[in-house]
Amino acid sequence: PVLAAIEGDEINSKKGPVFATAIIAGVMAAKKTHELIPFCHPLGLEKCDISIRLDGNKAKVRCRCKVRHKTGVEMEALTGASVAALTIYDMCKALSHDIVISDTRLLSKSGGKQDFERLE
């Protein structure tokens, strides 16, 4: 039922455009990570880009954050992606309760104490 609601690269629900709303929610969440997760520092994000693409019957969410600071920004990116995924769930749950959110993970980071890149 969810895939039937796809129009181009967007899913429209009774609540509105799902992916566009999820991107806004994810950016808002990334900016508030320090309010949600204990011991995270408030960071002035220079950039927070969230992309959502359909891959078969999955919506893949990516969040890229950038900041000039001594600490890494991976928690902001993970929070942004997670809240974007939760927003997709919330807006599509009337279409199906079989939606699964899975595999939230860090793909890469640079800066902070050490750089990291996941080899896939």
mmCIF file of C-alpha atoms in Angstrom:
data_model
loop_
_atom_site.group_PDB
_atom_site.id
_atom_site.type_symbol
_atom_site.label_atom_id
_atom_site.label_comp_id
_atom_site.label_asym_id
_atom_site.label_seq_id
_atom_site.Cartn_x
_atom_site.Cartn_y
_atom_site.Cartn_z
ATOM 1 C CA PRO A 1 0.000 0.000 0.000
ATOM 2 C CA VAL A 2 2.840 2.457 0.716
ATOM 3 C CA LEU A 3 4.463 1.932 -2.685
ATOM 4 C CA ALA A 4 1.116 2.599 -4.359
ATOM 5 C CA ALA A 5 1.246 6.139 -2.926
ATOM 6 C CA ILE A 6 4.512 6.964 -4.722
ATOM 7 C CA GLU A 7 4.309 9.811 -7.217
ATOM 8 C CA GLY A 8 7.673 10.323 -8.910
ATOM 9 C CA ASP A 9 10.280 10.468 -6.142
ATOM 10 C CA GLU A 10 7.796 11.363 -3.396
ATOM 11 C CA ILE A 11 5.185 9.587 -1.318
ATOM 12 C CA ASN A 12 2.065 11.598 -0.607
ATOM 13 C CA SER A 13 -0.039 10.750 2.412
ATOM 14 C CA LYS A 14 -3.047 12.424 3.992
ATOM 15 C CA LYS A 15 -0.557 14.411 6.074
ATOM 16 C CA GLY A 16 1.280 15.723 2.999
ATOM 17 C CA PRO A 17 4.538 15.068 1.132
ATOM 18 C CA VAL A 18 6.333 12.406 3.166
ATOM 19 C CA PHE A 19 9.955 12.774 2.069
ATOM 20 C CA ALA A 20 9.929 16.584 2.049
ATOM 21 C CA THR A 21 8.502 16.576 5.578
ATOM 22 C CA ALA A 22 10.993 13.924 6.724
ATOM 23 C CA ILE A 23 13.908 16.013 5.454
ATOM 24 C CA ILE A 24 12.724 19.054 7.415
ATOM 25 C CA ALA A 25 12.190 16.951 10.559
ATOM 26 C CA GLY A 26 15.634 15.375 10.223
ATOM 27 C CA VAL A 27 17.403 18.720 9.895
ATOM 28 C CA MET A 28 15.491 20.086 12.895
ATOM 29 C CA ALA A 29 16.446 17.017 14.950
ATOM 30 C CA ALA A 30 20.118 17.202 13.971
ATOM 31 C CA LYS A 31 20.204 20.798 15.218
ATOM 32 C CA LYS A 32 18.683 19.716 18.554
ATOM 33 C CA THR A 33 20.828 16.623 19.155
ATOM 34 C CA HIS A 34 22.465 18.206 22.198
ATOM 35 C CA GLU A 35 18.988 18.596 23.756
ATOM 36 C CA LEU A 36 18.109 14.944 23.137
ATOM 37 C CA ILE A 37 21.297 13.025 23.955
ATOM 38 C CA PRO A 38 23.131 13.593 27.252
ATOM 39 C CA PHE A 39 26.725 14.835 27.033
ATOM 40 C CA CYS A 40 26.449 15.908 23.381
ATOM 41 C CA HIS A 41 27.804 19.409 22.904
ATOM 42 C CA PRO A 42 25.676 22.078 21.236
ATOM 43 C CA LEU A 43 27.202 22.573 17.784
ATOM 44 C CA GLY A 44 26.461 25.213 15.207
ATOM 45 C CA LEU A 45 25.955 23.019 12.170
ATOM 46 C CA GLU A 46 27.309 24.594 8.998
ATOM 47 C CA LYS A 47 25.584 22.033 6.843
ATOM 48 C CA CYS A 48 22.972 19.322 7.248
ATOM 49 C CA ASP A 49 21.895 17.595 4.056
ATOM 50 C CA ILE A 50 19.378 14.781 4.199
ATOM 51 C CA SER A 51 18.646 12.720 1.129
ATOM 52 C CA ILE A 52 16.002 10.044 0.738
ATOM 53 C CA ARG A 53 15.959 7.708 -2.216
ATOM 54 C CA LEU A 54 13.828 4.746 -3.090
ATOM 55 C CA ASP A 55 15.654 1.455 -3.601
ATOM 56 C CA GLY A 56 13.091 -1.194 -4.499
ATOM 57 C CA ASN A 57 10.648 -1.308 -1.602
ATOM 58 C CA LYS A 58 12.991 0.600 0.726
ATOM 59 C CA ALA A 59 13.518 4.277 1.383
ATOM 60 C CA LYS A 60 17.208 4.906 2.106
ATOM 61 C CA VAL A 61 17.881 7.933 4.274
ATOM 62 C CA ARG A 62 21.293 9.605 4.429
ATOM 63 C CA CYS A 63 22.253 12.552 6.566
ATOM 64 C CA ARG A 64 25.502 14.459 6.055
ATOM 65 C CA CYS A 65 26.512 17.084 8.587
ATOM 66 C CA LYS A 66 29.412 19.495 8.652
ATOM 67 C CA VAL A 67 30.776 21.646 11.446
ATOM 68 C CA ARG A 68 34.023 23.424 12.316
ATOM 69 C CA HIS A 69 34.598 22.157 15.816
ATOM 70 C CA LYS A 70 36.959 19.957 17.813
ATOM 71 C CA THR A 71 34.345 17.259 18.251
ATOM 72 C CA GLY A 72 32.817 14.967 15.646
ATOM 73 C CA VAL A 73 29.347 15.473 14.290
ATOM 74 C CA GLU A 74 28.305 11.827 13.894
ATOM 75 C CA MET A 75 25.608 11.982 16.592
ATOM 76 C CA GLU A 76 23.943 14.867 14.760
ATOM 77 C CA ALA A 77 24.010 12.916 11.489
ATOM 78 C CA LEU A 78 22.654 9.742 13.111
ATOM 79 C CA THR A 79 19.933 11.715 14.901
ATOM 80 C CA GLY A 80 18.944 13.503 11.701
ATOM 81 C CA ALA A 81 18.691 10.254 9.733
ATOM 82 C CA SER A 82 16.810 8.491 12.535
ATOM 83 C CA VAL A 83 14.211 11.219 12.951
ATOM 84 C CA ALA A 84 13.747 11.439 9.180
ATOM 85 C CA ALA A 85 13.062 7.671 9.152
ATOM 86 C CA LEU A 86 10.673 7.990 12.101
ATOM 87 C CA THR A 87 8.837 10.765 10.265
ATOM 88 C CA ILE A 88 8.419 8.539 7.215
ATOM 89 C CA TYR A 89 6.994 5.850 9.498
ATOM 90 C CA ASP A 90 4.631 8.304 11.188
ATOM 91 C CA MET A 91 3.323 9.689 7.924
ATOM 92 C CA CYS A 92 2.896 6.254 6.292
ATOM 93 C CA LYS A 93 1.579 4.190 9.205
ATOM 94 C CA ALA A 94 -2.001 4.689 8.028
ATOM 95 C CA LEU A 95 -0.990 2.949 4.793
ATOM 96 C CA SER A 96 0.791 0.011 6.475
ATOM 97 C CA HIS A 97 1.974 -1.156 9.876
ATOM 98 C CA ASP A 98 4.537 -3.472 8.260
ATOM 99 C CA ILE A 99 7.081 -0.663 7.891
ATOM 100 C CA VAL A 100 10.482 -1.531 9.382
ATOM 101 C CA ILE A 101 13.225 0.935 10.302
ATOM 102 C CA SER A 102 16.581 -0.825 10.210
ATOM 103 C CA ASP A 103 20.325 -0.574 9.809
ATOM 104 C CA THR A 104 21.042 2.855 11.225
ATOM 105 C CA ARG A 105 24.812 3.190 11.041
ATOM 106 C CA LEU A 106 27.674 5.582 10.577
ATOM 107 C CA LEU A 107 29.105 5.380 7.058
ATOM 108 C CA SER A 108 32.009 7.799 7.467
ATOM 109 C CA LYS A 109 33.339 10.723 9.454
ATOM 110 C CA SER A 110 36.331 12.999 9.414
ATOM 111 C CA GLY A 111 37.552 15.224 12.193
ATOM 112 C CA GLY A 112 37.169 14.842 15.912
ATOM 113 C CA LYS A 113 39.525 12.311 17.514
ATOM 114 C CA GLN A 114 39.764 10.020 14.491
ATOM 115 C CA ASP A 115 38.506 9.582 10.966
ATOM 116 C CA PHE A 116 36.327 6.620 10.015
ATOM 117 C CA GLU A 117 35.053 5.082 6.805
ATOM 118 C CA ARG A 118 32.925 1.954 6.588
ATOM 119 C CA LEU A 119 34.118 -0.460 3.948
ATOM 120 C CA GLU A 120 31.122 -2.039 2.250
#
